[in-house]
Structures are given as structure tokens and as C-alpha cells.
């Protein structure tokens, strides 16, 4: 099997890239939401070093944006990362909360 484009992130892999592209083809936010949560989970598992990063949401959002070849909105993905962290009880330091 031959692919025209290179893998964006080797830790996430080609399946992650293909998954991001297919999510980007979905029309509504409601339709994309559960799949974006799964993709964010995959990225978090591939990059555990980002879990403590103060800019984790923007890092993951930028990676997913590139993986989807620009078809997914960075703000939408960053919001999902923040929601997942809040559900798990992770909160950013107070100085970062004011910036968002």
C-alpha cells in the first residue's frame, strides 16, 4: 500500500492521521465530538510528556489540526482537551486560567 503524504506524528501513526482526516469530513460539531474525544485520547497516550505541560490543549490541537490536513478547527479540539482534563480533575494553574 502506498501513501502520498508522510505521517505527521510517528508516535500516533498513520491510522491516527487517517482517523483525523475522516473526522474532518464530518459536517457538524455534534457528529465530530465523540470521535475527537477518542482521537485526543490516542494523542495523549502517544505523548504522555504533554500531560503536565501548561499549553497541553494548544499542543494537542495543533497536532490534530496538522494530522487532519487542516480540516479540523484548533479551537474545537483545544476545548475538548480542556473538557477532558476538567472531567478528570486536572485544572490549570490560576495564571493560565485567566489567559483562556
Backbone as a printed PyTorch tensor [residue, N CA C, xyz], in Angstrom:
tensor([[[  0.8400,  -1.1670,   0.0000],
         [  0.0000,   0.0000,   0.0000],
         [  0.8900,   1.2370,   0.0000]],

        [[  0.6030,   2.1680,  -0.8740],
         [  1.4270,   3.3540,  -1.0000],
         [  0.6140,   4.5930,  -0.6490]],

        [[  1.2000,   5.4630,   0.1790],
         [  0.5420,   6.6990,   0.5890],
         [  1.3030,   7.8830,   0.0250]],

        [[  0.5620,   8.9180,  -0.3620],
         [  1.1850,  10.1040,  -0.9530],
         [  1.8020,  11.0230,   0.0990]],

        [[  1.1910,  11.0850,   1.2790],
         [  1.6330,  12.0150,   2.3080],
         [  2.3730,  11.2870,   3.4240]],

        [[  3.3220,  11.9950,   4.0300],
         [  4.0720,  11.4350,   5.1500],
         [  3.2230,  11.4720,   6.4180]],

        [[  3.5810,  10.6130,   7.3570],
         [  2.9270,  10.6030,   8.6550],
         [  3.2940,  11.8970,   9.3900]],

        [[  2.3120,  12.5370,  10.0020],
         [  2.5610,  13.7830,  10.7220],
         [  3.3030,  13.5020,  12.0260]],

        [[  2.8760,  12.4810,  12.7690],
         [  3.4740,  12.1650,  14.0600],
         [  3.6610,  10.6580,  14.1510]],

        [[  4.8990,  10.2230,  14.2720],
         [  5.1670,   8.7810,  14.2620],
         [  4.6400,   8.0730,  15.4930]],

        [[  4.5600,   8.7680,  16.6400],
         [  4.0250,   8.1330,  17.8420],
         [  2.5370,   7.8280,  17.6790]],

        [[  1.8050,   8.7110,  17.0370],
         [  0.3740,   8.4990,  16.8240],
         [  0.1660,   7.5390,  15.6580]],

        [[  0.9270,   7.7130,  14.6060],
         [  0.8930,   6.7760,  13.4920],
         [ -0.0410,   7.1630,  12.3580]],

        [[  0.0270,   6.3720,  11.3000],
         [ -0.7680,   6.6390,  10.1010],
         [ -2.2660,   6.4800,  10.3530]],

        [[ -2.6370,   5.4790,  11.1710],
         [ -4.0590,   5.3050,  11.4560],
         [ -4.6420,   6.5230,  12.1470]],

        [[ -3.8620,   7.1540,  13.0120],
         [ -4.3000,   8.3930,  13.6520],
         [ -4.5070,   9.5040,  12.6340]],

        [[ -3.5870,   9.6040,  11.6740],
         [ -3.7320,  10.5920,  10.6010],
         [ -4.9980,  10.3450,   9.7920]],

        [[ -5.1990,   9.1040,   9.3950],
         [ -6.3780,   8.7690,   8.5930],
         [ -7.6650,   9.0000,   9.3840]],

        [[ -7.6240,   8.6950,  10.6860],
         [ -8.7760,   8.9260,  11.5490],
         [ -9.0850,  10.4180,  11.6410]],

        [[ -8.0490,  11.2500,  11.8050],
         [ -8.2390,  12.7060,  11.8860],
         [ -8.8300,  13.2530,  10.5920]],

        [[ -8.3550,  12.7730,   9.4650],
         [ -8.8860,  13.2260,   8.1800],
         [-10.3580,  12.8420,   8.0460]],

        [[-10.7040,  11.6330,   8.4570],
         [-12.0990,  11.2040,   8.3410],
         [-12.9970,  11.9790,   9.2980]],

        [[-12.5050,  12.3420,  10.4740],
         [-13.2880,  13.1740,  11.3950],
         [-13.5070,  14.5550,  10.7830]],

        [[-12.4930,  15.0780,  10.1170],
         [-12.6030,  16.3910,   9.4780],
         [-13.6410,  16.4400,   8.3780]],

        [[-14.0050,  15.3030,   7.8270],
         [-15.0140,  15.2660,   6.7710],
         [-16.4400,  15.3010,   7.3170]],

        [[-16.5950,  15.1290,   8.6320],
         [-17.9260,  15.1670,   9.2460],
         [-18.4290,  16.6000,   9.2800]],

        [[-19.7320,  16.7660,   9.0990],
         [-20.3120,  18.0930,   8.9110],
         [-20.5110,  18.8930,  10.1980]],

        [[-21.0210,  18.2630,  11.2550],
         [-21.4020,  19.0240,  12.4400],
         [-20.4850,  18.7510,  13.6240]],

        [[-20.4830,  19.6940,  14.5550],
         [-19.6890,  19.5550,  15.7730],
         [-20.1920,  18.3690,  16.5890]],

        [[-21.5130,  18.2090,  16.6460],
         [-22.1080,  17.1120,  17.4050],
         [-21.6810,  15.7610,  16.8400]],

        [[-21.5550,  15.6820,  15.5480],
         [-21.1440,  14.4340,  14.9000],
         [-19.6640,  14.1390,  15.1740]],

        [[-18.8310,  15.1920,  15.1940],
         [-17.3860,  15.0260,  15.4060],
         [-17.0070,  14.7810,  16.8530]],

        [[-17.8000,  15.2940,  17.7890],
         [-17.4260,  15.3220,  19.2030],
         [-16.9430,  13.9790,  19.7600]],

        [[-17.7190,  12.8820,  19.6510],
         [-17.2260,  11.6280,  20.2570],
         [-15.9350,  11.1200,  19.6160]],

        [[-15.7960,  11.3290,  18.3300],
         [-14.5940,  10.8580,  17.6350],
         [-13.3790,  11.7090,  17.9750]],

        [[-13.6050,  13.0130,  18.1800],
         [-12.4930,  13.8750,  18.5980],
         [-12.0180,  13.4990,  20.0010]],

        [[-12.9350,  13.1200,  20.8760],
         [-12.5340,  12.6710,  22.2130],
         [-11.6490,  11.4330,  22.1190]],

        [[-11.9980,  10.5280,  21.2260],
         [-11.1910,   9.3180,  21.0320],
         [ -9.8120,   9.6920,  20.4840]],

        [[ -9.7790,  10.5780,  19.4900],
         [ -8.5090,  10.9890,  18.8980],
         [ -7.6310,  11.7100,  19.9150]],

        [[ -8.2220,  12.5670,  20.7310],
         [ -7.4600,  13.2610,  21.7760],
         [ -6.8880,  12.2440,  22.7570]],

        [[ -7.6500,  11.2310,  23.0920],
         [ -7.1670,  10.1790,  23.9720],
         [ -5.9740,   9.4470,  23.3660]],

        [[ -6.0450,   9.1690,  22.0780],
         [ -4.9380,   8.4940,  21.3790],
         [ -3.6780,   9.3600,  21.4170]],

        [[ -3.8450,  10.6610,  21.1680],
         [ -2.6950,  11.5810,  21.1850],
         [ -2.1140,  11.6650,  22.5960]],

        [[ -2.9810,  11.7250,  23.6070],
         [ -2.4820,  11.7830,  24.9890],
         [ -1.6970,  10.5270,  25.3550]],

        [[ -2.1330,   9.3790,  24.8720],
         [ -1.3970,   8.1410,  25.1480],
         [ -0.0640,   8.1150,  24.4020]],

        [[ -0.0440,   8.6900,  23.2090],
         [  1.1910,   8.7080,  22.4240],
         [  2.1940,   9.7300,  22.9660]],

        [[  1.6950,  10.7620,  23.6370],
         [  2.5670,  11.8280,  24.1590],
         [  2.2970,  12.0670,  25.6380]],

        [[  2.6560,  11.1320,  26.5050],
         [  2.4090,  11.3310,  27.9400],
         [  3.2060,  12.5060,  28.5220]],

        [[  4.2640,  12.8970,  27.8490],
         [  5.0820,  14.0180,  28.3310],
         [  4.3230,  15.3460,  28.2650]],

        [[  3.2500,  15.4090,  27.4970],
         [  2.4650,  16.6440,  27.3820],
         [  1.4420,  16.7870,  28.5010]],

        [[  1.2190,  15.7280,  29.2810],
         [  0.1710,  15.7740,  30.2990],
         [  0.3730,  16.8760,  31.3260]],

        [[  1.6060,  17.2030,  31.6450],
         [  1.8830,  18.2380,  32.6300],
         [  2.2010,  19.5910,  31.9960]],

        [[  2.1760,  19.6610,  30.6860],
         [  2.5170,  20.9090,  30.0010],
         [  1.4090,  21.9440,  30.1990]],

        [[  1.7680,  23.1890,  30.4780],
         [  0.7470,  24.2240,  30.6670],
         [ -0.0100,  24.5550,  29.3760]],

        [[  0.5770,  24.2400,  28.2380],
         [ -0.0790,  24.5280,  26.9560],
         [ -0.5210,  23.2490,  26.2610]],

        [[ -0.8610,  22.2490,  27.0520],
         [ -1.2380,  20.9390,  26.5130],
         [ -2.3790,  21.0520,  25.4980]],

        [[ -3.3960,  21.8560,  25.8120],
         [ -4.5510,  21.9590,  24.9100],
         [ -4.1620,  22.5000,  23.5470]],

        [[ -3.3240,  23.5090,  23.5160],
         [ -2.9250,  24.0740,  22.2230],
         [ -1.9450,  23.1640,  21.4810]],

        [[ -1.1020,  22.4330,  22.2090],
         [ -0.1800,  21.4920,  21.5620],
         [ -0.9530,  20.3690,  20.8710]],

        [[ -1.8930,  19.7860,  21.5900],
         [ -2.6820,  18.6970,  21.0100],
         [ -3.5380,  19.2220,  19.8600]],

        [[ -4.1290,  20.4080,  20.0320],
         [ -4.9660,  20.9810,  18.9840],
         [ -4.1680,  21.2310,  17.7060]],

        [[ -2.9530,  21.7240,  17.8480],
         [ -2.1170,  21.9780,  16.6750],
         [ -1.7370,  20.6730,  15.9780]],

        [[ -1.4000,  19.6560,  16.7580],
         [ -1.0600,  18.3640,  16.1710],
         [ -2.2580,  17.7760,  15.4240]],

        [[ -3.4330,  17.8040,  16.0340],
         [ -4.6380,  17.2590,  15.3950],
         [ -4.9810,  18.0620,  14.1400]],

        [[ -4.7840,  19.3770,  14.1880],
         [ -5.0110,  20.2260,  13.0120],
         [ -4.1280,  19.7730,  11.8490]],

        [[ -2.8500,  19.5240,  12.1250],
         [ -1.9420,  19.0660,  11.0700],
         [ -2.2600,  17.6490,  10.6130]],

        [[ -2.6400,  16.7870,  11.5650],
         [ -2.9910,  15.4190,  11.2090],
         [ -4.2160,  15.3780,  10.2930]],

        [[ -5.1500,  16.3050,  10.5080],
         [ -6.3740,  16.3340,   9.6980],
         [ -6.1840,  17.1040,   8.3940]],

        [[ -4.9620,  17.5300,   8.1350],
         [ -4.6430,  18.3160,   6.9320],
         [ -5.4270,  19.6300,   6.9090]],

        [[ -5.6460,  20.2000,   8.0960],
         [ -6.3000,  21.4980,   8.2150],
         [ -7.8090,  21.4630,   8.2040]],

        [[ -8.4050,  20.2900,   8.2740],
         [ -9.8700,  20.2320,   8.1970],
         [-10.5530,  20.3340,   9.5560]],

        [[ -9.8040,  20.2240,  10.6460],
         [-10.3870,  20.3600,  11.9830],
         [ -9.9710,  21.6900,  12.5980]],

        [[-10.8830,  22.2770,  13.3390],
         [-10.6680,  23.5680,  13.9770],
         [ -9.8410,  23.3880,  15.2470]],

        [[ -8.7750,  24.1670,  15.3860],
         [ -7.9030,  24.0550,  16.5560],
         [ -8.6370,  24.4090,  17.8430]],

        [[ -9.5010,  25.4240,  17.8000],
         [-10.2290,  25.8360,  19.0000],
         [-11.1890,  24.7500,  19.4740]],

        [[-11.8200,  24.0690,  18.5350],
         [-12.7400,  22.9800,  18.8780],
         [-11.9950,  21.8390,  19.5830]],

        [[-10.8340,  21.4970,  19.0710],
         [-10.0380,  20.4120,  19.6630],
         [ -9.4940,  20.8400,  21.0250]],

        [[ -9.0200,  22.0680,  21.1460],
         [ -8.4840,  22.5590,  22.4170],
         [ -9.5670,  22.5520,  23.4940]],

        [[-10.7810,  22.8940,  23.1200],
         [-11.8970,  22.8760,  24.0710],
         [-12.1590,  21.4550,  24.5760]],

        [[-12.0760,  20.4800,  23.6950],
         [-12.2820,  19.0870,  24.0840],
         [-11.1780,  18.6290,  25.0350]],

        [[ -9.9470,  19.0450,  24.7930],
         [ -8.8370,  18.6950,  25.6890],
         [ -9.0940,  19.2880,  27.0750]],

        [[ -9.5220,  20.5470,  27.1210],
         [ -9.8140,  21.1890,  28.4160],
         [-10.9710,  20.4870,  29.1350]],

        [[-12.0100,  20.1120,  28.3830],
         [-13.1440,  19.4060,  28.9930],
         [-12.7220,  18.0640,  29.5740]],

        [[-11.8980,  17.3200,  28.8380],
         [-11.4110,  16.0260,  29.3320],
         [-10.5940,  16.2170,  30.6020]],

        [[ -9.7560,  17.2350,  30.6370],
         [ -8.9460,  17.4870,  31.8220],
         [ -9.8180,  17.8730,  33.0180]],

        [[-10.8350,  18.6970,  32.7970],
         [-11.7420,  19.0880,  33.8770],
         [-12.4930,  17.8810,  34.4190]],

        [[-12.9130,  16.9810,  33.5270],
         [-13.6210,  15.7750,  33.9580],
         [-12.7360,  14.9010,  34.8430]],

        [[-11.4420,  14.9120,  34.5810],
         [-10.5080,  14.1050,  35.3590],
         [ -9.9810,  14.8370,  36.5860]],

        [[-10.4020,  16.0800,  36.7620],
         [ -9.9830,  16.8370,  37.9350],
         [ -8.6960,  17.6020,  37.7720]],

        [[ -8.1740,  17.6670,  36.5530],
         [ -6.9700,  18.4600,  36.2990],
         [ -7.3920,  19.8970,  36.0320]],

        [[ -6.7600,  20.8080,  36.7080],
         [ -7.0440,  22.2200,  36.4550],
         [ -5.7360,  22.9490,  36.2000]],

        [[ -5.7380,  23.8820,  35.2780],
         [ -4.5100,  24.6340,  35.0230],
         [ -4.2050,  25.5750,  36.1820]],

        [[ -2.9620,  25.9940,  36.3310],
         [ -2.6120,  26.9660,  37.3680],
         [ -3.4270,  28.2500,  37.1810]],

        [[ -3.6830,  28.9980,  38.2630],
         [ -4.5320,  30.2020,  38.1680],
         [ -4.0630,  31.2190,  37.1360]],

        [[ -2.7450,  31.3730,  36.9680],
         [ -2.2640,  32.3630,  35.9930],
         [ -2.5990,  31.9610,  34.5620]],

        [[ -2.7500,  30.6680,  34.2880],
         [ -3.1170,  30.2120,  32.9430],
         [ -4.6270,  30.2530,  32.7420]],

        [[ -5.4040,  30.1060,  33.8150],
         [ -6.8530,  30.1690,  33.6920],
         [ -7.3010,  31.5390,  33.2030]],

        [[ -6.6290,  32.5810,  33.6540],
         [ -7.0020,  33.9480,  33.2750],
         [ -6.7360,  34.2230,  31.8120]],

        [[ -5.7660,  33.5170,  31.2030],
         [ -5.4260,  33.7390,  29.7980],
         [ -6.4580,  33.1490,  28.8720]],

        [[ -7.1830,  32.1110,  29.3000],
         [ -8.1050,  31.4020,  28.4140],
         [ -9.4220,  32.0660,  28.3130]]])
